[in-house]
Amino acid sequence: MSGRIRLSPAGWIGAALTALFVGAALLSLVWLPHDVGVLDISARNLPPSPAHPLGTDHYGRDMLSMLMAGARTSIAVALLAVGIGLGLGVPLGLLAAARRGSWLDEVVMRGNDLIFAFPSLVIAILITAVFGPSAVNAILAIGIFNIPVFARVARGGALPIWTLDYIMAARVAGKGRALISFQHLLPNITSLLIVQATIQFSLGILAEAALSYVGLGAQPPTASWGRMLADAQTMIYTEPQLAIMPGLAIVAMVLGLNLLGDALRDALDPRLRRMGV
């Protein structure tokens, strides 16, 4: 069987949309058409033109530059939050699976339930009340919420593998539970983690936009899609494009990641491959 991952047409559309926004975010690190930190009231609400392909907002800022910089913020926040979830959740899930049925397994799983009881927005409010609103606190809030998600995925994927013969052979050979988890179990659940990371990445984009919209995420002058929506809500009837463009960017980015995640799930799941899905 070929080792190449074959994506469906929808998967390629998702990959293209994701690559478009990731490319725009990376490009914004080194170049933007206009400085998003410069306000020019005399150029406010200009229509699309060669100088401003998507026009300007009510502060005279170039909308294309704002969307590119906003992609950078959203992707950075979501990526770091997923990293927190992977870095802490996966070891906890593997540990719980290795000690299944023990008090340690029970503590990890009940801790996950406790975190699930508080949505990321509530966690963000609690963190903000102590440390103040910022993109860093948004990362912490979304990342904390990702920990139990990856812990459950890692534990659920690892549990059936512990009963296989080659795991028993590794234990007879004297390997400890921790070594077996990271040497044998982790490679076998990598595909599950990749798919879940894609899904959590898209949810992180939405969460960052929501937190910025209510003022708990990235703060001015940092560009953010959620902040752009919040700034445009009072002009939705007079200048609707100011809300439509960041809204479409959020929808397209999340849609692309979801399509890519579904395609990766279908391509990486051996059962679906055998069924010809």
Short mmCIF file of N, CA, C and O in Angstrom, two decimals, residues 38-152:
data_model
loop_
_atom_site.label_atom_id
_atom_site.label_comp_id
_atom_site.label_asym_id
_atom_site.label_seq_id
_atom_site.Cartn_x
_atom_site.Cartn_y
_atom_site.Cartn_z
N VAL A 38 -0.78 52.77 11.33
CA VAL A 38 -0.89 54.18 10.94
C VAL A 38 -2.35 54.50 10.62
O VAL A 38 -2.98 53.83 9.79
N LEU A 39 -2.90 55.50 11.28
CA LEU A 39 -4.27 55.94 11.02
C LEU A 39 -4.25 57.14 10.09
O LEU A 39 -3.45 58.05 10.25
N ASP A 40 -5.16 57.12 9.10
CA ASP A 40 -5.27 58.21 8.14
C ASP A 40 -6.75 58.52 7.94
O ASP A 40 -7.41 57.96 7.07
N ILE A 41 -7.28 59.40 8.80
CA ILE A 41 -8.71 59.69 8.78
C ILE A 41 -9.14 60.28 7.44
O ILE A 41 -10.28 60.09 7.00
N SER A 42 -8.23 61.00 6.77
CA SER A 42 -8.59 61.58 5.47
C SER A 42 -8.86 60.52 4.42
O SER A 42 -9.49 60.80 3.39
N ALA A 43 -8.37 59.27 4.66
CA ALA A 43 -8.57 58.18 3.69
C ALA A 43 -9.57 57.16 4.18
O ALA A 43 -9.58 56.03 3.72
N ARG A 44 -10.45 57.54 5.11
CA ARG A 44 -11.38 56.60 5.71
C ARG A 44 -12.45 56.15 4.71
O ARG A 44 -12.91 56.93 3.87
N ASN A 45 -12.81 54.86 4.80
CA ASN A 45 -13.91 54.27 4.02
C ASN A 45 -13.76 54.47 2.51
O ASN A 45 -14.74 54.70 1.80
N LEU A 46 -12.54 54.36 2.02
CA LEU A 46 -12.32 54.47 0.58
C LEU A 46 -12.76 53.18 -0.11
O LEU A 46 -12.61 52.08 0.44
N PRO A 47 -13.30 53.26 -1.33
CA PRO A 47 -13.66 52.05 -2.07
C PRO A 47 -12.39 51.36 -2.59
O PRO A 47 -11.30 51.93 -2.56
N PRO A 48 -12.52 50.13 -3.08
CA PRO A 48 -11.36 49.44 -3.65
C PRO A 48 -10.71 50.25 -4.76
O PRO A 48 -11.39 50.88 -5.58
N SER A 49 -9.38 50.23 -4.78
CA SER A 49 -8.60 50.97 -5.77
C SER A 49 -7.26 50.26 -5.92
O SER A 49 -6.93 49.37 -5.13
N PRO A 50 -6.46 50.64 -6.92
CA PRO A 50 -5.12 50.02 -7.04
C PRO A 50 -4.28 50.18 -5.78
O PRO A 50 -3.51 49.27 -5.42
N ALA A 51 -4.40 51.31 -5.11
CA ALA A 51 -3.62 51.53 -3.88
C ALA A 51 -4.18 50.73 -2.72
O ALA A 51 -3.42 50.30 -1.83
N HIS A 52 -5.49 50.52 -2.70
CA HIS A 52 -6.15 49.77 -1.62
C HIS A 52 -7.11 48.77 -2.27
O HIS A 52 -8.29 49.09 -2.48
N PRO A 53 -6.64 47.57 -2.62
CA PRO A 53 -7.47 46.62 -3.37
C PRO A 53 -8.80 46.27 -2.70
O PRO A 53 -9.77 45.97 -3.38
N LEU A 54 -8.84 46.31 -1.37
CA LEU A 54 -10.08 46.01 -0.66
C LEU A 54 -10.65 47.24 0.03
O LEU A 54 -11.56 47.13 0.86
N GLY A 55 -10.13 48.41 -0.28
CA GLY A 55 -10.60 49.63 0.33
C GLY A 55 -9.95 49.88 1.69
O GLY A 55 -8.98 49.21 2.07
N THR A 56 -10.50 50.84 2.42
CA THR A 56 -9.98 51.18 3.75
C THR A 56 -11.12 51.13 4.76
O THR A 56 -12.30 51.15 4.40
N ASP A 57 -10.76 51.08 6.05
CA ASP A 57 -11.77 51.08 7.09
C ASP A 57 -12.05 52.49 7.59
O ASP A 57 -11.58 53.47 7.00
N HIS A 58 -12.79 52.60 8.69
CA HIS A 58 -13.20 53.91 9.19
C HIS A 58 -12.06 54.68 9.84
O HIS A 58 -12.23 55.83 10.22
N TYR A 59 -10.91 54.03 9.99
CA TYR A 59 -9.72 54.73 10.48
C TYR A 59 -8.72 55.01 9.37
O TYR A 59 -7.63 55.50 9.62
N GLY A 60 -9.07 54.67 8.14
CA GLY A 60 -8.19 54.88 7.01
C GLY A 60 -7.14 53.80 6.83
O GLY A 60 -6.21 53.97 6.05
N ARG A 61 -7.29 52.68 7.54
CA ARG A 61 -6.32 51.59 7.42
C ARG A 61 -6.68 50.69 6.23
O ARG A 61 -7.86 50.46 5.95
N ASP A 62 -5.67 50.20 5.56
CA ASP A 62 -5.87 49.34 4.39
C ASP A 62 -6.47 48.01 4.83
O ASP A 62 -5.91 47.31 5.69
N MET A 63 -7.60 47.63 4.25
CA MET A 63 -8.30 46.42 4.67
C MET A 63 -7.52 45.15 4.33
O MET A 63 -7.52 44.19 5.10
N LEU A 64 -6.85 45.12 3.18
CA LEU A 64 -6.05 43.95 2.84
C LEU A 64 -4.94 43.74 3.85
O LEU A 64 -4.70 42.60 4.29
N SER A 65 -4.28 44.81 4.24
CA SER A 65 -3.22 44.71 5.24
C SER A 65 -3.78 44.25 6.58
O SER A 65 -3.17 43.44 7.28
N MET A 66 -4.97 44.77 6.94
CA MET A 66 -5.59 44.37 8.19
C MET A 66 -5.95 42.88 8.20
O MET A 66 -5.76 42.18 9.21
N LEU A 67 -6.46 42.39 7.07
CA LEU A 67 -6.81 40.97 6.98
C LEU A 67 -5.57 40.09 7.06
O LEU A 67 -5.59 39.04 7.71
N MET A 68 -4.49 40.51 6.41
CA MET A 68 -3.26 39.73 6.48
C MET A 68 -2.69 39.71 7.89
O MET A 68 -2.29 38.66 8.41
N ALA A 69 -2.66 40.87 8.54
CA ALA A 69 -2.15 40.94 9.91
C ALA A 69 -3.08 40.21 10.87
O ALA A 69 -2.62 39.57 11.83
N GLY A 70 -4.40 40.28 10.60
CA GLY A 70 -5.34 39.54 11.44
C GLY A 70 -5.17 38.04 11.30
O GLY A 70 -5.32 37.30 12.29
N ALA A 71 -4.85 37.56 10.10
CA ALA A 71 -4.57 36.13 9.90
C ALA A 71 -3.37 35.71 10.73
O ALA A 71 -3.36 34.62 11.33
N ARG A 72 -2.36 36.55 10.76
CA ARG A 72 -1.17 36.25 11.56
C ARG A 72 -1.52 36.09 13.03
O ARG A 72 -1.08 35.13 13.69
N THR A 73 -2.34 37.00 13.56
CA THR A 73 -2.72 36.93 14.97
C THR A 73 -3.55 35.69 15.26
O THR A 73 -3.28 34.94 16.22
N SER A 74 -4.58 35.46 14.45
CA SER A 74 -5.47 34.32 14.68
C SER A 74 -4.72 33.00 14.59
O SER A 74 -4.91 32.10 15.43
N ILE A 75 -3.89 32.85 13.58
CA ILE A 75 -3.16 31.59 13.39
C ILE A 75 -2.15 31.39 14.50
O ILE A 75 -1.98 30.27 15.02
N ALA A 76 -1.46 32.45 14.91
CA ALA A 76 -0.48 32.32 15.99
C ALA A 76 -1.14 31.90 17.29
O ALA A 76 -0.66 31.01 17.99
N VAL A 77 -2.26 32.55 17.63
CA VAL A 77 -2.97 32.21 18.87
C VAL A 77 -3.46 30.76 18.82
O VAL A 77 -3.26 29.99 19.77
N ALA A 78 -4.10 30.38 17.73
CA ALA A 78 -4.64 29.02 17.61
C ALA A 78 -3.53 27.98 17.61
O ALA A 78 -3.65 26.92 18.23
N LEU A 79 -2.43 28.27 16.92
CA LEU A 79 -1.32 27.32 16.84
C LEU A 79 -0.68 27.09 18.20
O LEU A 79 -0.41 25.95 18.60
N LEU A 80 -0.45 28.17 18.93
CA LEU A 80 0.16 28.03 20.26
C LEU A 80 -0.79 27.33 21.23
O LEU A 80 -0.36 26.55 22.07
N ALA A 81 -2.09 27.62 21.10
CA ALA A 81 -3.07 26.96 21.97
C ALA A 81 -3.12 25.46 21.69
O ALA A 81 -3.20 24.65 22.62
N VAL A 82 -3.05 25.08 20.41
CA VAL A 82 -3.01 23.66 20.07
C VAL A 82 -1.72 23.02 20.59
O VAL A 82 -1.72 21.88 21.06
N GLY A 83 -0.62 23.77 20.52
CA GLY A 83 0.64 23.27 21.05
C GLY A 83 0.56 22.98 22.53
O GLY A 83 1.11 21.98 23.02
N ILE A 84 -0.11 23.87 23.28
CA ILE A 84 -0.30 23.63 24.71
C ILE A 84 -1.12 22.37 24.94
O ILE A 84 -0.80 21.53 25.80
N GLY A 85 -2.19 22.22 24.16
CA GLY A 85 -3.03 21.04 24.30
C GLY A 85 -2.28 19.75 23.99
O GLY A 85 -2.40 18.75 24.72
N LEU A 86 -1.49 19.77 22.93
CA LEU A 86 -0.71 18.59 22.56
C LEU A 86 0.37 18.30 23.60
O LEU A 86 0.55 17.15 24.03
N GLY A 87 1.09 19.35 23.99
CA GLY A 87 2.23 19.17 24.88
C GLY A 87 1.86 18.66 26.26
O GLY A 87 2.64 17.93 26.88
N LEU A 88 0.68 19.03 26.75
CA LEU A 88 0.26 18.60 28.08
C LEU A 88 -0.80 17.51 28.03
O LEU A 88 -0.80 16.59 28.86
N GLY A 89 -1.71 17.58 27.07
CA GLY A 89 -2.80 16.62 27.03
C GLY A 89 -2.38 15.23 26.61
O GLY A 89 -2.83 14.23 27.19
N VAL A 90 -1.50 15.13 25.60
CA VAL A 90 -1.09 13.81 25.12
C VAL A 90 -0.34 13.01 26.19
O VAL A 90 -0.67 11.84 26.43
N PRO A 91 0.67 13.59 26.87
CA PRO A 91 1.31 12.81 27.95
C PRO A 91 0.33 12.40 29.05
O PRO A 91 0.43 11.28 29.57
N LEU A 92 -0.61 13.27 29.40
CA LEU A 92 -1.60 12.91 30.42
C LEU A 92 -2.48 11.75 29.94
O LEU A 92 -2.77 10.83 30.72
N GLY A 93 -2.90 11.80 28.67
CA GLY A 93 -3.72 10.72 28.13
C GLY A 93 -2.97 9.40 28.08
O GLY A 93 -3.53 8.34 28.42
N LEU A 94 -1.71 9.44 27.66
CA LEU A 94 -0.90 8.22 27.62
C LEU A 94 -0.66 7.68 29.03
O LEU A 94 -0.66 6.46 29.26
N LEU A 95 -0.45 8.60 29.98
CA LEU A 95 -0.24 8.18 31.37
C LEU A 95 -1.50 7.52 31.92
O LEU A 95 -1.43 6.48 32.59
N ALA A 96 -2.66 8.11 31.63
CA ALA A 96 -3.92 7.53 32.10
C ALA A 96 -4.16 6.15 31.48
O ALA A 96 -4.63 5.23 32.16
N ALA A 97 -3.83 6.00 30.20
CA ALA A 97 -4.00 4.70 29.54
C ALA A 97 -3.05 3.67 30.11
O ALA A 97 -3.41 2.49 30.28
N ALA A 98 -1.82 4.09 30.41
CA ALA A 98 -0.84 3.15 30.96
C ALA A 98 -1.23 2.68 32.35
O ALA A 98 -0.89 1.56 32.76
N ARG A 99 -1.94 3.54 33.08
CA ARG A 99 -2.38 3.19 34.44
C ARG A 99 -3.89 3.05 34.50
O ARG A 99 -4.51 3.43 35.49
N ARG A 100 -4.46 2.50 33.45
CA ARG A 100 -5.92 2.42 33.34
C ARG A 100 -6.51 1.68 34.56
O ARG A 100 -5.98 0.67 35.01
N GLY A 101 -7.61 2.25 35.05
CA GLY A 101 -8.28 1.65 36.20
C GLY A 101 -7.71 2.05 37.54
O GLY A 101 -8.31 1.74 38.57
N SER A 102 -6.57 2.73 37.55
CA SER A 102 -5.95 3.12 38.82
C SER A 102 -6.46 4.49 39.26
O SER A 102 -7.20 5.17 38.55
N TRP A 103 -6.03 4.89 40.45
CA TRP A 103 -6.43 6.20 40.95
C TRP A 103 -5.87 7.31 40.07
O TRP A 103 -6.50 8.37 39.92
N LEU A 104 -4.70 7.09 39.45
CA LEU A 104 -4.10 8.10 38.59
C LEU A 104 -4.96 8.32 37.34
O LEU A 104 -5.19 9.47 36.92
N ASP A 105 -5.46 7.24 36.76
CA ASP A 105 -6.37 7.34 35.62
C ASP A 105 -7.62 8.10 36.01
O ASP A 105 -8.11 8.97 35.27
N GLU A 106 -8.14 7.81 37.20
CA GLU A 106 -9.35 8.48 37.66
C GLU A 106 -9.12 9.97 37.87
O GLU A 106 -9.96 10.81 37.52
N VAL A 107 -7.97 10.33 38.43
CA VAL A 107 -7.65 11.74 38.67
C VAL A 107 -7.56 12.50 37.35
O VAL A 107 -8.09 13.60 37.20
N VAL A 108 -6.87 11.92 36.36
CA VAL A 108 -6.71 12.58 35.05
C VAL A 108 -8.06 12.78 34.38
O VAL A 108 -8.38 13.87 33.88
N MET A 109 -8.90 11.76 34.38
CA MET A 109 -10.17 11.85 33.68
C MET A 109 -11.15 12.78 34.40
O MET A 109 -11.89 13.54 33.77
N ARG A 110 -11.15 12.76 35.73
CA ARG A 110 -12.04 13.69 36.45
C ARG A 110 -11.52 15.12 36.32
O ARG A 110 -12.31 16.07 36.30
N GLY A 111 -10.22 15.29 36.24
CA GLY A 111 -9.67 16.62 35.98
C GLY A 111 -10.10 17.13 34.61
O GLY A 111 -10.41 18.32 34.45
N ASN A 112 -10.13 16.24 33.64
CA ASN A 112 -10.62 16.61 32.31
C ASN A 112 -12.08 17.05 32.37
O ASN A 112 -12.48 18.04 31.75
N ASP A 113 -12.89 16.30 33.11
CA ASP A 113 -14.30 16.66 33.24
C ASP A 113 -14.46 18.03 33.88
O ASP A 113 -15.35 18.80 33.51
N LEU A 114 -13.59 18.34 34.85
CA LEU A 114 -13.68 19.63 35.53
C LEU A 114 -13.39 20.77 34.56
O LEU A 114 -14.10 21.80 34.57
N ILE A 115 -12.39 20.60 33.71
CA ILE A 115 -12.06 21.65 32.74
C ILE A 115 -13.17 21.78 31.71
O ILE A 115 -13.54 22.89 31.30
N PHE A 116 -13.74 20.65 31.28
CA PHE A 116 -14.83 20.69 30.31
C PHE A 116 -16.06 21.42 30.86
O PHE A 116 -16.90 21.90 30.10
N ALA A 117 -16.17 21.48 32.18
CA ALA A 117 -17.32 22.15 32.78
C ALA A 117 -17.27 23.66 32.59
O ALA A 117 -18.29 24.33 32.76
N PHE A 118 -16.09 24.20 32.26
CA PHE A 118 -15.93 25.63 32.08
C PHE A 118 -15.52 25.90 30.63
O PHE A 118 -14.40 25.57 30.23
N PRO A 119 -16.39 26.50 29.82
CA PRO A 119 -16.04 26.82 28.43
C PRO A 119 -14.83 27.75 28.38
O PRO A 119 -14.52 28.46 29.35
N SER A 120 -14.17 27.78 27.23
CA SER A 120 -12.95 28.58 27.09
C SER A 120 -13.22 30.06 27.34
O SER A 120 -12.36 30.78 27.87
N LEU A 121 -14.42 30.54 26.98
CA LEU A 121 -14.73 31.94 27.20
C LEU A 121 -14.79 32.25 28.69
O LEU A 121 -14.31 33.30 29.14
N VAL A 122 -15.36 31.32 29.48
CA VAL A 122 -15.42 31.53 30.92
C VAL A 122 -14.02 31.50 31.52
O VAL A 122 -13.67 32.31 32.39
N ILE A 123 -13.19 30.56 31.05
CA ILE A 123 -11.81 30.50 31.53
C ILE A 123 -11.08 31.78 31.18
O ILE A 123 -10.30 32.33 31.98
N ALA A 124 -11.33 32.30 29.97
CA ALA A 124 -10.68 33.55 29.55
C ALA A 124 -11.09 34.71 30.45
O ALA A 124 -10.27 35.56 30.81
N ILE A 125 -12.37 34.75 30.82
CA ILE A 125 -12.84 35.81 31.69
C ILE A 125 -12.16 35.73 33.05
O ILE A 125 -11.74 36.74 33.62
N LEU A 126 -12.01 34.51 33.56
CA LEU A 126 -11.34 34.34 34.84
C LEU A 126 -9.87 34.76 34.77
O LEU A 126 -9.35 35.45 35.66
N ILE A 127 -9.19 34.35 33.69
CA ILE A 127 -7.78 34.72 33.53
C ILE A 127 -7.63 36.22 33.34
O ILE A 127 -6.74 36.86 33.92
N THR A 128 -8.54 36.80 32.56
CA THR A 128 -8.48 38.24 32.29
C THR A 128 -8.72 39.05 33.56
O THR A 128 -8.13 40.11 33.76
N ALA A 129 -9.60 38.55 34.42
CA ALA A 129 -9.89 39.26 35.66
C ALA A 129 -8.65 39.38 36.54
O ALA A 129 -8.50 40.33 37.30
N VAL A 130 -7.74 38.44 36.40
CA VAL A 130 -6.52 38.45 37.21
C VAL A 130 -5.38 39.15 36.49
O VAL A 130 -4.68 39.99 37.08
N PHE A 131 -5.17 38.83 35.22
CA PHE A 131 -3.99 39.32 34.50
C PHE A 131 -4.28 40.40 33.47
O PHE A 131 -3.35 41.00 32.93
N GLY A 132 -5.55 40.63 33.14
CA GLY A 132 -5.88 41.63 32.14
C GLY A 132 -6.00 41.01 30.76
O GLY A 132 -5.41 39.96 30.48
N PRO A 133 -6.78 41.64 29.84
CA PRO A 133 -6.99 41.09 28.51
C PRO A 133 -5.74 41.20 27.64
O PRO A 133 -5.07 42.23 27.63
N SER A 134 -5.43 40.14 26.91
CA SER A 134 -4.29 40.15 25.99
C SER A 134 -4.34 38.89 25.15
O SER A 134 -5.07 37.93 25.47
N ALA A 135 -3.54 38.87 24.08
CA ALA A 135 -3.47 37.68 23.24
C ALA A 135 -2.86 36.51 24.00
O ALA A 135 -3.24 35.35 23.80
N VAL A 136 -1.90 36.81 24.90
CA VAL A 136 -1.26 35.74 25.68
C VAL A 136 -2.29 35.03 26.56
O VAL A 136 -2.31 33.81 26.66
N ASN A 137 -3.16 35.81 27.20
CA ASN A 137 -4.18 35.22 28.05
C ASN A 137 -5.20 34.44 27.23
O ASN A 137 -5.75 33.43 27.70
N ALA A 138 -5.47 34.89 26.00
CA ALA A 138 -6.35 34.13 25.11
C ALA A 138 -5.71 32.78 24.77
O ALA A 138 -6.40 31.75 24.71
N ILE A 139 -4.41 32.79 24.52
CA ILE A 139 -3.70 31.54 24.24
C ILE A 139 -3.82 30.59 25.41
O ILE A 139 -4.08 29.39 25.25
N LEU A 140 -3.61 31.11 26.63
CA LEU A 140 -3.71 30.27 27.82
C LEU A 140 -5.11 29.69 27.98
O LEU A 140 -5.27 28.50 28.28
N ALA A 141 -6.12 30.54 27.78
CA ALA A 141 -7.50 30.07 27.95
C ALA A 141 -7.85 28.98 26.95
O ALA A 141 -8.41 27.93 27.33
N ILE A 142 -7.53 29.21 25.68
CA ILE A 142 -7.85 28.21 24.65
C ILE A 142 -6.99 26.97 24.83
O ILE A 142 -7.44 25.84 24.67
N GLY A 143 -5.71 27.18 25.20
CA GLY A 143 -4.81 26.05 25.40
C GLY A 143 -5.24 25.16 26.55
O GLY A 143 -5.20 23.93 26.45
N ILE A 144 -5.68 25.77 27.66
CA ILE A 144 -6.15 24.99 28.80
C ILE A 144 -7.36 24.14 28.40
O ILE A 144 -7.48 22.97 28.80
N PHE A 145 -8.24 24.71 27.60
CA PHE A 145 -9.41 23.96 27.15
C PHE A 145 -9.01 22.82 26.22
O PHE A 145 -9.73 21.82 26.13
N ASN A 146 -7.90 22.95 25.49
CA ASN A 146 -7.46 21.90 24.57
C ASN A 146 -6.84 20.71 25.29
O ASN A 146 -6.78 19.61 24.73
N ILE A 147 -6.35 20.92 26.50
CA ILE A 147 -5.65 19.84 27.21
C ILE A 147 -6.52 18.61 27.39
O ILE A 147 -6.12 17.49 27.03
N PRO A 148 -7.74 18.73 27.95
CA PRO A 148 -8.56 17.51 28.12
C PRO A 148 -8.99 16.89 26.80
O PRO A 148 -9.22 15.68 26.74
N VAL A 149 -9.11 17.70 25.75
CA VAL A 149 -9.49 17.15 24.44
C VAL A 149 -8.42 16.17 23.97
O VAL A 149 -8.72 15.01 23.60
N PHE A 150 -7.16 16.60 23.98
CA PHE A 150 -6.08 15.72 23.52
C PHE A 150 -5.82 14.59 24.51
O PHE A 150 -5.41 13.49 24.10
N ALA A 151 -6.07 14.82 25.79
CA ALA A 151 -5.90 13.75 26.77
C ALA A 151 -6.88 12.62 26.50
O ALA A 151 -6.53 11.44 26.54
N ARG A 152 -8.12 12.97 26.19
CA ARG A 152 -9.13 11.95 25.90
C ARG A 152 -8.82 11.21 24.61
O ARG A 152 -8.99 9.99 24.52
#
